[in-house]
Coordinates of C-alpha atoms in Angstrom, one line a residue:
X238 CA 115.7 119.4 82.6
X239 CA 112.7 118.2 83.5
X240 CA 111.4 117.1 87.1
X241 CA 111.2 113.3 86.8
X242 CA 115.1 114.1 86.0
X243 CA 115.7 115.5 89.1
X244 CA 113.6 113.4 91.1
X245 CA 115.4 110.5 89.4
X246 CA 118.8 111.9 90.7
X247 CA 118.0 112.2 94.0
X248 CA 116.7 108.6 94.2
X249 CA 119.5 107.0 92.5
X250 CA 121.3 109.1 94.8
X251 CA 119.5 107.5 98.3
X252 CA 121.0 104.4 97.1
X253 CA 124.4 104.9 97.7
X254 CA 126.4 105.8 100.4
X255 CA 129.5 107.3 98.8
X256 CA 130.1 109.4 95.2
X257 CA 128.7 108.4 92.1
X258 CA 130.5 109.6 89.1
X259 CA 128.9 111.8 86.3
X260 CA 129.1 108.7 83.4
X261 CA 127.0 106.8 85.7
X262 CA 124.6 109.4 86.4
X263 CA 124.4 110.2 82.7
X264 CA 124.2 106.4 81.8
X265 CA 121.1 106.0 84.4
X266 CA 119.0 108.8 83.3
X267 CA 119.8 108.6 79.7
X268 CA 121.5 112.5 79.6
X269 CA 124.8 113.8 79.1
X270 CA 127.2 114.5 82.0
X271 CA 126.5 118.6 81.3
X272 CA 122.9 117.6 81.8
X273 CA 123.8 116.3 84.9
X274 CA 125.8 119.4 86.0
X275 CA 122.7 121.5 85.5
X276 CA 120.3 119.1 87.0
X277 CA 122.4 119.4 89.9
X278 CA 122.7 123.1 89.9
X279 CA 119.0 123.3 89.9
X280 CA 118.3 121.1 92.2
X281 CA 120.8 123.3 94.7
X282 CA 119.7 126.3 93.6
X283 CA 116.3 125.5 95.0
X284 CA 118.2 125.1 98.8
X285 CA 119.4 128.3 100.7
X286 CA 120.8 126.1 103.8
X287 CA 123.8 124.2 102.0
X288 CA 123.9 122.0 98.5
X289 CA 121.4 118.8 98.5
X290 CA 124.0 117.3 96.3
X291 CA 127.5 117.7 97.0
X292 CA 130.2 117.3 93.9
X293 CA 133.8 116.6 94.0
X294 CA 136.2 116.9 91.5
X295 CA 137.7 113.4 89.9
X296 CA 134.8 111.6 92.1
X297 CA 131.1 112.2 91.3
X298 CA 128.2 113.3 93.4
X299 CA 127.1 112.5 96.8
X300 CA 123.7 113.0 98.5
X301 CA 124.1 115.4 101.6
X302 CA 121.6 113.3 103.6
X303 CA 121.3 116.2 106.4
X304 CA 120.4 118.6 104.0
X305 CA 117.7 116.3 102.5
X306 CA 116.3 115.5 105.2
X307 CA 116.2 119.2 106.7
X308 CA 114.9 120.5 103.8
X309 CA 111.9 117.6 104.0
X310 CA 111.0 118.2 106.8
X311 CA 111.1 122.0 106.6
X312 CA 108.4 121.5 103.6
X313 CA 106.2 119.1 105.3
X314 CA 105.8 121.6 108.3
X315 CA 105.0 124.3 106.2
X316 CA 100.9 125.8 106.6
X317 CA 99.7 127.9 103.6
X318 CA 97.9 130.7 106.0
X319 CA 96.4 132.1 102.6
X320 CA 93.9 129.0 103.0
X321 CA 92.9 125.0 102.2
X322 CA 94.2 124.7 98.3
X323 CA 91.3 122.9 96.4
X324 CA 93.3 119.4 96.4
X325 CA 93.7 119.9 100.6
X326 CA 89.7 120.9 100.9
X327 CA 88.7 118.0 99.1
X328 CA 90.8 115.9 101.0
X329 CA 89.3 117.2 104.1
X330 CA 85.8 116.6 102.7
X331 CA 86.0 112.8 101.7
X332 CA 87.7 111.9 105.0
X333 CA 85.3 113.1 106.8
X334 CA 82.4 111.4 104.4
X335 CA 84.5 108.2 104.2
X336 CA 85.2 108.0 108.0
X337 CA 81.7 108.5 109.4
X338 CA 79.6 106.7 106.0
X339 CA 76.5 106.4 105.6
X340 CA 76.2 109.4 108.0
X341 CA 74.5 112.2 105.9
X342 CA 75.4 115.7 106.0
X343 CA 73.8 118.9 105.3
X344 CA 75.7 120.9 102.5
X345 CA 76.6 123.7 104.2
X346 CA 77.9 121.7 107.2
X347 CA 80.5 120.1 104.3
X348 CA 81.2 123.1 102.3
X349 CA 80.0 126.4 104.3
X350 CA 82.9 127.0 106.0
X351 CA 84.6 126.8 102.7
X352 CA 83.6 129.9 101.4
X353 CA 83.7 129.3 97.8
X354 CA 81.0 129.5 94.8
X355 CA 78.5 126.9 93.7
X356 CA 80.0 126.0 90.9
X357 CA 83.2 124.9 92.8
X358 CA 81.3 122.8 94.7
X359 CA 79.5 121.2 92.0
X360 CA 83.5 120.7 90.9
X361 CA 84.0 119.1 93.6
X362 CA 81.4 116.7 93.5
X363 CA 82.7 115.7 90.3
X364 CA 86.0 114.9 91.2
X365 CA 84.9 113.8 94.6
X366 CA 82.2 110.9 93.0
X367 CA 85.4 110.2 90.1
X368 CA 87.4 109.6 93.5
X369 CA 85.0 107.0 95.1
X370 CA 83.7 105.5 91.8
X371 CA 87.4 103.7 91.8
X372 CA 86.2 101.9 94.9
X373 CA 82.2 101.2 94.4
X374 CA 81.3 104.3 95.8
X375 CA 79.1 106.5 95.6
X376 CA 78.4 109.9 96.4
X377 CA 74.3 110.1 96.4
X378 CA 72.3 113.4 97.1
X379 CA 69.0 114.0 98.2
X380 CA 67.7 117.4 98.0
X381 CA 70.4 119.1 100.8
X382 CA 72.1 115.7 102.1
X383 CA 74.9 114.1 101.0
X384 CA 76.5 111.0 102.1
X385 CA 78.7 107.8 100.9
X386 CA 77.2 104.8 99.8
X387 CA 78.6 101.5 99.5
X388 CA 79.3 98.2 101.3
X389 CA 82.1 98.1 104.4
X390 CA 84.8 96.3 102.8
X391 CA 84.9 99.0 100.4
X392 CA 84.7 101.9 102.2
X393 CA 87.8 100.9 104.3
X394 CA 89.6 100.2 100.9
X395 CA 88.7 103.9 100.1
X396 CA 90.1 105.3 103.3
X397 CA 93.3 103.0 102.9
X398 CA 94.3 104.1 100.2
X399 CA 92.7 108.1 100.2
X400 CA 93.4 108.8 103.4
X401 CA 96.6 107.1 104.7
X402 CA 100.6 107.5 104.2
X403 CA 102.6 104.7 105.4
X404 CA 106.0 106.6 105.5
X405 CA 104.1 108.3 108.4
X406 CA 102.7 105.6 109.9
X407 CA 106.2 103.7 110.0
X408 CA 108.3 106.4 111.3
X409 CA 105.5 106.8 113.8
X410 CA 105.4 110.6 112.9
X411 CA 101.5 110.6 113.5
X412 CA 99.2 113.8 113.0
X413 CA 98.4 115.9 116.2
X414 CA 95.8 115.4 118.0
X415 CA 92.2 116.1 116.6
X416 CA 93.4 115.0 113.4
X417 CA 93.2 111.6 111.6
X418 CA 95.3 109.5 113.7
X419 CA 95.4 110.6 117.6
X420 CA 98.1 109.2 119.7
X421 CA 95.9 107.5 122.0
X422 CA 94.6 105.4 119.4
X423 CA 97.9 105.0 117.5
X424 CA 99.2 103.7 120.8
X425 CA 96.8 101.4 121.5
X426 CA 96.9 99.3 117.8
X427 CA 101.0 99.8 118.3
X428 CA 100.3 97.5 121.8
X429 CA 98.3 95.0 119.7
X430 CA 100.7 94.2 116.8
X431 CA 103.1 93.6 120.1
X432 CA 100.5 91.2 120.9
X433 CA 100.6 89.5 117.7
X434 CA 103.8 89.0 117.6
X435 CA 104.2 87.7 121.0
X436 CA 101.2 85.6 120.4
X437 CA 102.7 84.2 116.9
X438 CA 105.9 84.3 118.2
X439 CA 106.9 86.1 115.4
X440 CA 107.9 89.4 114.3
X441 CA 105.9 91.4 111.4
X442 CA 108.1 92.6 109.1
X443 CA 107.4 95.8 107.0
X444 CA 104.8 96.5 104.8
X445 CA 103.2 94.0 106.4
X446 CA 103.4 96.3 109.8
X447 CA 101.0 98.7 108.1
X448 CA 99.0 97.1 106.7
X449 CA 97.9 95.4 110.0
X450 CA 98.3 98.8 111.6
X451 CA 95.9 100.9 109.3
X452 CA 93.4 97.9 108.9
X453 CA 93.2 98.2 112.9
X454 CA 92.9 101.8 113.2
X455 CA 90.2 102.6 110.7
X456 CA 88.2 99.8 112.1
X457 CA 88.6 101.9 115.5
X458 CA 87.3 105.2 113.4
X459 CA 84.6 103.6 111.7
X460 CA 83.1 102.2 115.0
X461 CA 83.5 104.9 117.0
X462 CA 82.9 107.3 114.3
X463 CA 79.5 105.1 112.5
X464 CA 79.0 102.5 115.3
X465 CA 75.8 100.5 114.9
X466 CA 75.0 102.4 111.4
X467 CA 77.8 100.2 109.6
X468 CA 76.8 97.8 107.0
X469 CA 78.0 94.6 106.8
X470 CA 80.7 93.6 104.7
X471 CA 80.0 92.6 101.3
X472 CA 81.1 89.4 99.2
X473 CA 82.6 87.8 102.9
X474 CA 80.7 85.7 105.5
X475 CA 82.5 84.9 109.3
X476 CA 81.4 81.2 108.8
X477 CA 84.0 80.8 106.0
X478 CA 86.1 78.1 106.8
X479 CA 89.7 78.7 108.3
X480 CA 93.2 76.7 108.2
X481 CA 95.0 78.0 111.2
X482 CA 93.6 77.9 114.4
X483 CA 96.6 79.2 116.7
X484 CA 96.0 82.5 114.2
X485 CA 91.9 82.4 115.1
X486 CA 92.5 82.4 118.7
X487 CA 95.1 86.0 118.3
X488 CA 92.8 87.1 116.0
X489 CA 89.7 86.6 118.8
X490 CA 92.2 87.8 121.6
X491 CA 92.5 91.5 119.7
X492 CA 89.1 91.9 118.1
X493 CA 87.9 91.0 122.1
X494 CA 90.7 93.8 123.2
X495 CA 89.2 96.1 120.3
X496 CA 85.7 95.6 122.0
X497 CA 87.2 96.7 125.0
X498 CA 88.9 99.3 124.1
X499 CA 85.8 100.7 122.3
X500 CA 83.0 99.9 124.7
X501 CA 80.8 97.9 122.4
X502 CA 81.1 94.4 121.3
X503 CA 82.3 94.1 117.9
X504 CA 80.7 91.7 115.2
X505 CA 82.1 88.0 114.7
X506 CA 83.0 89.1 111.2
X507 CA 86.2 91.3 112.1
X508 CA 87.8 88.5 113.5
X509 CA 87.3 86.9 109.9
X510 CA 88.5 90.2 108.2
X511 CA 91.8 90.1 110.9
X512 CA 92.2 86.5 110.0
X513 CA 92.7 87.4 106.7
X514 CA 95.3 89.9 106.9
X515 CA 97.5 87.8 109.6
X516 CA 96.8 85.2 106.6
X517 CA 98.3 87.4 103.9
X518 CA 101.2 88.6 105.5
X519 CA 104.7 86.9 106.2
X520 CA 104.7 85.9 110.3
X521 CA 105.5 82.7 110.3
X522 CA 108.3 82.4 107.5
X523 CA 110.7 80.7 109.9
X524 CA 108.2 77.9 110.9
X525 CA 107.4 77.1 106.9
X526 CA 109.3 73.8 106.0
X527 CA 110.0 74.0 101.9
X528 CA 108.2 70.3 101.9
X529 CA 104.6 71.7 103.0
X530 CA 104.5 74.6 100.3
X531 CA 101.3 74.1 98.4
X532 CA 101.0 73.1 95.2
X533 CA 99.5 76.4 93.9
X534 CA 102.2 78.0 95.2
X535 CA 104.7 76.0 94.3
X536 CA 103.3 76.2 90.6
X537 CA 103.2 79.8 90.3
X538 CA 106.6 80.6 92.4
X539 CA 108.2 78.0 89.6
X540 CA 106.4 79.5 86.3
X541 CA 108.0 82.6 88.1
X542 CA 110.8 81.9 87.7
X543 CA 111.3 80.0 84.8
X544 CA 109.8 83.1 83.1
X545 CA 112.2 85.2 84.0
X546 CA 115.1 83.2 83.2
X547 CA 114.4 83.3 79.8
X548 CA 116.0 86.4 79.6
X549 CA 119.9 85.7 78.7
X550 CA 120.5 88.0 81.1
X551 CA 119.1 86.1 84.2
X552 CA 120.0 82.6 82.8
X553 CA 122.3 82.1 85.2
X554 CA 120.8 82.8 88.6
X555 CA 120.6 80.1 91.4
X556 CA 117.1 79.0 90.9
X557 CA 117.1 76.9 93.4
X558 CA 118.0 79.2 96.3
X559 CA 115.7 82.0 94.5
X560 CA 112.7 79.4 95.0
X561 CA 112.5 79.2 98.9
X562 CA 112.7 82.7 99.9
X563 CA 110.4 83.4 97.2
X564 CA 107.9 81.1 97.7
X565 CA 107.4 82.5 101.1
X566 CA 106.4 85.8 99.5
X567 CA 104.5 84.4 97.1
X568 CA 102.1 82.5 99.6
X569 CA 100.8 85.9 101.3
X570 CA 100.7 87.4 97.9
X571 CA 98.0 85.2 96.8
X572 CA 95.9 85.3 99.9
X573 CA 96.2 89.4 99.3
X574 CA 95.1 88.9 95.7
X575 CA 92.2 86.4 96.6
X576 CA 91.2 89.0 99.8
X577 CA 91.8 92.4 97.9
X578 CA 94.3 93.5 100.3
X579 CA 97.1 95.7 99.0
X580 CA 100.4 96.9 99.9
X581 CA 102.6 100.0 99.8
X582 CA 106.2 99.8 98.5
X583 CA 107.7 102.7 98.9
X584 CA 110.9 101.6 97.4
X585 CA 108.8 101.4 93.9
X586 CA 110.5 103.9 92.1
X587 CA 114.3 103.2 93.2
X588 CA 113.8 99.6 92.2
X589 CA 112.8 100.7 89.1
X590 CA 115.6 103.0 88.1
X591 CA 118.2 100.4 90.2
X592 CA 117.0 97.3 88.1
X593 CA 114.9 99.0 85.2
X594 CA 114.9 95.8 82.4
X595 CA 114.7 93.5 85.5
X596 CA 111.5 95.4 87.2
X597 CA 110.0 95.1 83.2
X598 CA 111.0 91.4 82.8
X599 CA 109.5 90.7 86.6
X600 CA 106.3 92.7 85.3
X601 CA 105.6 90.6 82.4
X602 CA 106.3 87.7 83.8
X603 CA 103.6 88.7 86.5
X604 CA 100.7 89.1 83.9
X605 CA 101.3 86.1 82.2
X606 CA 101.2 84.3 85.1
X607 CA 97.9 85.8 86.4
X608 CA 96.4 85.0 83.5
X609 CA 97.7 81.5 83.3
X610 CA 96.5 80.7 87.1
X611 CA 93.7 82.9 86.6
X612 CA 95.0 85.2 89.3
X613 CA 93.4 89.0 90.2
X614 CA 96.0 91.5 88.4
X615 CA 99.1 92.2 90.2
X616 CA 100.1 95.9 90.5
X617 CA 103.4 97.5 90.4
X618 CA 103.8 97.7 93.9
X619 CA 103.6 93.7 94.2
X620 CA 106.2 93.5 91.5
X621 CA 108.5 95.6 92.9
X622 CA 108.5 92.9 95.9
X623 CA 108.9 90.4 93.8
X624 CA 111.7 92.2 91.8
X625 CA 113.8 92.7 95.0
X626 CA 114.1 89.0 95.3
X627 CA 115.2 88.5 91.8
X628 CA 117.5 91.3 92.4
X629 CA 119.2 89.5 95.2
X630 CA 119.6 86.6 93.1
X631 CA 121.2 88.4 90.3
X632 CA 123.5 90.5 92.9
X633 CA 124.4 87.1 94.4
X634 CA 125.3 85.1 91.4
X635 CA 128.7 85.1 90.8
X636 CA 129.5 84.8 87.4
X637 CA 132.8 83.1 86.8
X638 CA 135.0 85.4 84.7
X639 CA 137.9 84.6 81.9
X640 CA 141.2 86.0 82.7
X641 CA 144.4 86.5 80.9
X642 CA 147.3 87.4 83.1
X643 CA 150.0 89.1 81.2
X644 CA 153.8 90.1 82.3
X645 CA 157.0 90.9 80.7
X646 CA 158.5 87.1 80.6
X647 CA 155.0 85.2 81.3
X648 CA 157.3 83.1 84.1
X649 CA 158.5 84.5 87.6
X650 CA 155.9 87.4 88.9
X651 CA 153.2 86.1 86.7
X652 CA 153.2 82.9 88.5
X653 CA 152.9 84.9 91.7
X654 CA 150.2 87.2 90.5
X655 CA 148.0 83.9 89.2
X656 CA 148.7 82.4 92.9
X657 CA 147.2 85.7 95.0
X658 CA 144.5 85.8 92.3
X659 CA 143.5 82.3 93.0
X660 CA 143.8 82.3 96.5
X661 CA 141.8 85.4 96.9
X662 CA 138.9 85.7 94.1
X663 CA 137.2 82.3 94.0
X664 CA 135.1 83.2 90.9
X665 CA 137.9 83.6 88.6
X666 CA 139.2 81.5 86.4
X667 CA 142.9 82.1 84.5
X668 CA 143.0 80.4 81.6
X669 CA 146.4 81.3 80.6
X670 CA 149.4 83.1 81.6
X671 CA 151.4 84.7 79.2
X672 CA 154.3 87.5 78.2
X673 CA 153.5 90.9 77.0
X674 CA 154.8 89.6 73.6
X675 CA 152.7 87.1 73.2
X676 CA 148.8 88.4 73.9
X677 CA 147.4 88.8 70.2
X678 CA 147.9 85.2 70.0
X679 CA 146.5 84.4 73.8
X680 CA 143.6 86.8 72.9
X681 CA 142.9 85.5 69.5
X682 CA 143.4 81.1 70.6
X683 CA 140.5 82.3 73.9
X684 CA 137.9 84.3 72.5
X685 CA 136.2 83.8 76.0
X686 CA 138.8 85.8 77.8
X687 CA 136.0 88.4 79.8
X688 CA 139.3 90.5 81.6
X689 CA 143.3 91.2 80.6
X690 CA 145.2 91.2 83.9
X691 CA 148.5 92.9 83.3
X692 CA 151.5 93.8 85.6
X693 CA 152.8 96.7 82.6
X694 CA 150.7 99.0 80.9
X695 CA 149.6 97.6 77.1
X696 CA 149.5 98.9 73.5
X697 CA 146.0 100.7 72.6
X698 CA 145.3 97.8 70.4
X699 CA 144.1 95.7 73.5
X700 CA 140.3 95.8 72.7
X701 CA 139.4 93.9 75.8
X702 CA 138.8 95.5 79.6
X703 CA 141.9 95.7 80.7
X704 CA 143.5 96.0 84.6
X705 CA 147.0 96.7 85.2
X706 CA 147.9 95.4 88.8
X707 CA 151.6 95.5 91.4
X708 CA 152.5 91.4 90.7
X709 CA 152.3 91.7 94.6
X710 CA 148.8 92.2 94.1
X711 CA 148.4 95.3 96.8
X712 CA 144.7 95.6 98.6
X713 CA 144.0 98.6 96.4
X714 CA 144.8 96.1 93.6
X715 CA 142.6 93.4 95.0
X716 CA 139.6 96.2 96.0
X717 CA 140.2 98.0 91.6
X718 CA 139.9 94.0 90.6
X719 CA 136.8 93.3 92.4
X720 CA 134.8 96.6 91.3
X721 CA 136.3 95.7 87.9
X722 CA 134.7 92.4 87.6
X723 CA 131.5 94.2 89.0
X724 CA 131.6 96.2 86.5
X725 CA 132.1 93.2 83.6
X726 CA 129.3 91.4 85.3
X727 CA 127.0 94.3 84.7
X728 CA 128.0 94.9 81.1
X729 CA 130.3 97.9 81.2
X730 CA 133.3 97.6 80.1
X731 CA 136.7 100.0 79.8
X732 CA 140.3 100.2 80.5
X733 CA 142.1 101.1 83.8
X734 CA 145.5 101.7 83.1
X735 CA 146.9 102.8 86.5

């Protein structure tokens, strides 16, 4: 087993609420169902407070969610008293660079406390300047000083995406005070996305919530960590002309409260950069009318799409309905690629073992439209957005299915079973009702026939899925028809003889 097995388990695992039987398991992660026995064994062998997964005979395996989650938090509150590991002292060390830059620092003041050899800290100037080079940065020397170097809009990038998790941020679980994000100040920007949302009349939905709540915050650090030493950001000018002028005035009304809040007036340009982020997020979905999408977006939301549905697969889904909810992603999306901003999805790796060939399809699809529209690169985490929407297309299609209903005579209960099958599942469509005698013939004149419905069990030579129902068609009959036809739509098919 490896770990990405396991790790895969227990995600699949956080996406349902009930048992999940070993086939499915085994069909997900490519392993037999003994495979999946050990993996589970492992996995609770690592827990001494109860199982992580429970397992039940004849049903599957369920995720204990209170052992999880007790177990999680047990390991996130654990301190090594043996000492910083080499991963946590670098941390440490480029926050503090990062936060206060271009401040320069004596060696010793960064590493002395450290205790640990010259060459280590050469090592970690490596890795530390390999770190930063991924955002323009540099780590420049001179004689014993050391500092970061690099324009603003940069630097904040770094400490975005170094320094920050947004599973803390969102379930407000901030650090203690004295380290990187202090109540007082987590408080404060908490108060001003209320304001923005009262001010917008609209709500910020997530990850849209952190973004706006980590570009806040670090601009409280840097000022009142750097102040009047920051340099002014580079490739963006205030004076660049605007489209929304109810989102200016907000934008004025919290930089102004920032000010405040700090004690020194901050530069017209962080109004600009605030702009830009209300700009690239979704608050005002509800007051977009479908007529006024722009054309760019309107392009690039259709290529989309009709990208996608190239795949036999995804033929069938709505376009229509798919377009409007996702041409309201897909105009933030392109102000974030235009403005650099990027966002977290911590869903990424359940969406891609829920919908694996549709996360790959969504992916292409995504670079061959940046390159078509000659778009900045979209990363996994913007696909995996985009991918959700598809998914609720695909989960929301109803694909009509072929049935033939079979009985002893064909007349009498049959005619009663098609009835409560027609009244109940509108997606269905019988195309013939016929005796038990008579279904090689049925089976062979409809080669379309996607589901046998029976009211007696059937000879093994039935090669189609096959359901046998009560002709009063019960509601456990109706609930084993439904996840039947699920099942069919996904492209699993097998017999329930029951």
């Amino acid at each position: 087993m490896t770990a990405g097995h396991g790790k895969s388990l227990i995600n699949y695992l956080l996406n349902r609420c009930d048992f999940v039987s070993g086939q499915e398991l085994s069909a997900t992660l490519d392993v037999s169902t003994k495979t999946v026995s050990r993996i589970v064994k492992q996995i609770n062998d690592q827990y001494e407070n109860g199982p992580i997964i429970e397992s039940q005979r004849g049903r599957g395996y369920r995720l204990n969610y209170q052992n999880y989650y007790d177990h999680r938090d047990q390991v996130d509150s654990t301190v090594d008293v043996g000492g910083l590991s080499s991963v946590e002292r670098r941390d440490e060390i480029i926050k503090r660079l990062l936060i206060t830059s271009p401040q320069q620092y004596r060696m010793n003041d960064i590493w002395g406390k450290f205790y640990i050899s010259d060459s280590a800290i050469a090592s970690d100037m490596k890795i530390l300047r390999h770190m930063l080079g991924k955002f323009h940065l540099t780590l420049s020397r001179s004689s014993d000083y050391i500092w970061v170097e690099g324009v603003e809009s940069d630097i904040r990038r770094a400490i975005t995406s170094l320094l920050f998790a947004d599973d803390v941020i969102v379930s407000g679980q901030f650090d203690q005070p004295n380290q990187l994000i202090k109540q007082r100040d987590a408080a404060f920007v908490t108060h001003q996305l209320d304001l923005i949302e009262d001010m917008t009349r609209s709500e910020i939905p997530y990850p849209y919530s952190v973004n706006l709540f980590t570009h806040l915050y670090i601009l409280i650090e840097r000022f009142r960590s750097a102040g009047s030493i920051i340099d002014k950001y580079g490739g963006t000018s205030a004076d660049e002309p605007v489209r929304n002028g109810e989102l200016v005035a907000v934008c004025n009304k919290v930089i102004a409260n920032l000010g405040a809040y700090l004690d020194t007036p901050l530069p017209r340009i962080e109004v600009y950069n605030l702009y830009r982020y209300l700009t690239s997020s979704r608050i005002d979905d509800n007051r977009v009318d479908p007529g006024e999408i722009p054309d760019l977006v309107r392009d690039v939301t259709e290529y989309l799409i009709s990208r996608v549905i190239e795949d036999p697969q995804y033929r069938d889904i709505n376009s229509q309905d798919l377009f409007i909810g996702l041409a309201k992603h897909m105009r933030p999306l392109l102000n974030r690629l235009e403005n650099g901003i990027r966002v977290t999805n911590n869903l990424l790796e359940q969406i891609k073992l829920e919908y694996m060939h549709l996360f790959e399809t969504v992916k292409v699809a995504t670079e061959d439209m940046a390159r078509r529209y000659g778009l900045n690169r979209i990363d996994d985490e913007e696909a995996g957005f985009i991918t959700v929407y598809f998914a609720q297309a695909v989960e929301n299609r109803r694909m009509p299915l072929d049935i033939l209903l079979v009985c002893t005579t064909g007349l009498g209960t049959a005619q009663l079973l098609r009835a409560k099958i027609e009244k109940r599942f509108a997606g269905f469509h019988i195309v013939q009702t016929v005796a038990a005698r008579d279904i090689d013939q049925a089976i062979d004149r409809h080669p379309e026939i996607d589901l046998v419905v029976s009211t007696i069990r059937l000879g093994a030579d039935v090669h189609l899925p096959t359901l046998v129902v009560s002709a009063m068609l019960t509601v456990e009959d109706q609930d084993r028809l439904e996840r039947e036809a699920d099942l069919i739509r996904k492209g699993v098919t097998r017999r329930c003889d029951a």
